[in-house]
Coordinates of C-alpha atoms in Angstrom, one line a residue:
R1 CA 17.8 9.0 -18.2
G2 CA 17.9 8.9 -14.4
I3 CA 17.4 6.0 -12.0
K4 CA 13.7 6.8 -11.5
D5 CA 13.0 6.8 -15.3
K6 CA 14.9 3.6 -15.7
A7 CA 12.9 2.1 -12.8
Y8 CA 9.6 3.3 -14.4
L9 CA 10.5 1.6 -17.7
L10 CA 11.5 -1.5 -15.8
F11 CA 8.1 -1.7 -14.0
K12 CA 6.3 -1.1 -17.3
K13 CA 8.3 -4.0 -18.8
E14 CA 7.9 -6.4 -15.8
Q15 CA 4.2 -5.5 -15.2
K16 CA 4.3 -6.5 -11.6
P17 CA 5.3 -5.1 -8.2
L18 CA 9.0 -5.4 -7.4
H19 CA 11.3 -5.1 -4.3
F20 CA 13.6 -2.1 -4.6
T21 CA 16.7 -4.5 -4.5
Q22 CA 15.3 -6.3 -7.5
V23 CA 14.9 -3.0 -9.3
A24 CA 18.5 -2.1 -8.6
Q25 CA 19.7 -5.5 -9.9
L26 CA 17.7 -5.3 -13.0
I27 CA 18.8 -1.8 -13.8
G28 CA 22.4 -2.8 -13.7
P29 CA 25.4 -3.9 -11.5
Q30 CA 26.6 -0.4 -10.9
T31 CA 23.3 0.7 -9.5
L32 CA 23.3 1.5 -5.8
V33 CA 20.3 -0.1 -4.0
Q34 CA 19.9 2.8 -1.6
T35 CA 19.7 5.3 -4.5
V36 CA 16.9 3.3 -6.1
H37 CA 15.0 3.1 -2.8
N38 CA 15.4 6.9 -2.3
E39 CA 14.2 7.7 -5.9
L40 CA 11.2 5.4 -5.6
I41 CA 10.1 6.9 -2.3
R42 CA 10.2 10.5 -3.8
D43 CA 8.5 9.8 -7.1
E44 CA 4.6 9.8 -7.1
R45 CA 4.6 7.3 -10.0
F46 CA 5.7 4.6 -7.4
I47 CA 3.6 3.4 -4.4
L48 CA 5.1 1.4 -1.5
I49 CA 2.7 -1.5 -1.2
G50 CA 4.7 -3.8 1.1
R51 CA 8.0 -4.1 2.9
G52 CA 10.3 -2.6 0.2
I53 CA 7.9 -3.6 -2.5
Y54 CA 6.8 -1.0 -5.0
A55 CA 4.2 -0.8 -7.7
L56 CA 3.2 1.8 -10.2
S57 CA 0.4 4.2 -9.1
E58 CA -1.1 4.0 -12.6
W59 CA -1.9 0.3 -11.7
G60 CA -4.6 1.6 -9.3
Y61 CA -2.6 1.5 -6.1
K62 CA -3.2 4.4 -3.7
P63 CA -0.7 6.0 -1.4
G64 CA -0.9 5.8 2.4
T65 CA -0.5 3.5 5.3
V66 CA -2.5 0.3 5.9
K67 CA -4.6 2.4 8.3
D68 CA -5.3 5.0 5.6
I69 CA -6.4 2.2 3.2
I70 CA -8.8 0.7 5.8
I71 CA -10.2 4.2 6.5
E72 CA -10.8 4.8 2.8
I73 CA -12.4 1.3 2.4
L74 CA -14.8 2.0 5.3
K75 CA -15.7 5.5 3.9
Q76 CA -16.4 4.1 0.5
E77 CA -18.6 1.2 1.7
K78 CA -20.5 3.5 4.1
R79 CA -21.4 0.5 6.2
P80 CA -19.7 -1.7 8.9
L81 CA -17.6 -4.4 7.4
S82 CA -16.4 -7.8 8.7
K83 CA -12.8 -8.5 9.5
E84 CA -12.6 -10.8 6.4
E85 CA -14.1 -8.1 4.1
I86 CA -11.6 -5.5 5.3
I87 CA -8.7 -8.0 5.0
N88 CA -9.7 -8.9 1.4
E89 CA -10.0 -5.3 0.3
V90 CA -6.7 -4.2 1.9
L91 CA -4.9 -7.1 0.3
K92 CA -6.0 -5.8 -3.1
Q93 CA -4.0 -2.6 -2.3
R94 CA -1.1 -3.8 -0.1
L95 CA 1.2 -6.8 0.1
V96 CA 1.1 -7.1 3.9
K97 CA 0.5 -9.9 6.4
K98 CA -3.1 -10.3 7.8
N99 CA -1.7 -9.5 11.3
T100 CA -0.6 -6.1 10.1
I101 CA -4.2 -5.3 9.0
L102 CA -5.6 -6.7 12.3
L103 CA -3.2 -4.6 14.4
N104 CA -4.4 -1.5 12.6
L105 CA -8.0 -2.5 13.2
G106 CA -7.2 -2.7 16.9
D107 CA -6.6 1.1 16.9
K108 CA -9.6 2.2 19.1
E109 CA -9.0 5.8 18.2
Y110 CA -10.0 5.1 14.7
F111 CA -12.1 2.0 14.6
S112 CA -15.0 0.6 16.6
Q113 CA -17.0 -2.7 16.3
T114 CA -20.7 -3.4 16.2
E115 CA -22.1 -6.1 18.5
D116 CA -21.7 -8.6 15.7
G117 CA -18.0 -7.8 15.3
K118 CA -18.1 -5.6 12.2
Y119 CA -15.8 -2.6 12.0
F120 CA -16.8 1.0 11.4
L121 CA -15.0 4.4 11.6
R122 CA -15.2 5.9 15.1
N123 CA -16.8 9.3 15.3
G124 CA -16.7 9.8 11.6
R125 CA -12.9 9.8 11.6
S126 CA -11.1 10.8 8.4
I127 CA -7.6 10.7 7.2
A128 CA -5.7 13.6 8.8

């Protein structure tokens, strides 16, 4: 078995997201950290959900950036959402800081706000 198959089995055993350095350590002392990272990036079974933290896509995580996740949330809801609602939904998909989400919401090319401060997609934007 290759590194990515060993990593997959490890995620199945651990049942939680892991940093790629942890994955390398748990696979074995001879395992190169950069090799693990490269394999996880290229394999669709793994989703990057935070800084160096991966999870299995079969656990319901979707690929994409934080901005992509926000866009998808707003499309699904089909209504403007408060900052708190968006933060809560993004944190179900990504292990990021709230400021990362807020910085993405500040992108006026993609997001606008209602008078009461709720966010919506600007001009029917979609993921490119």
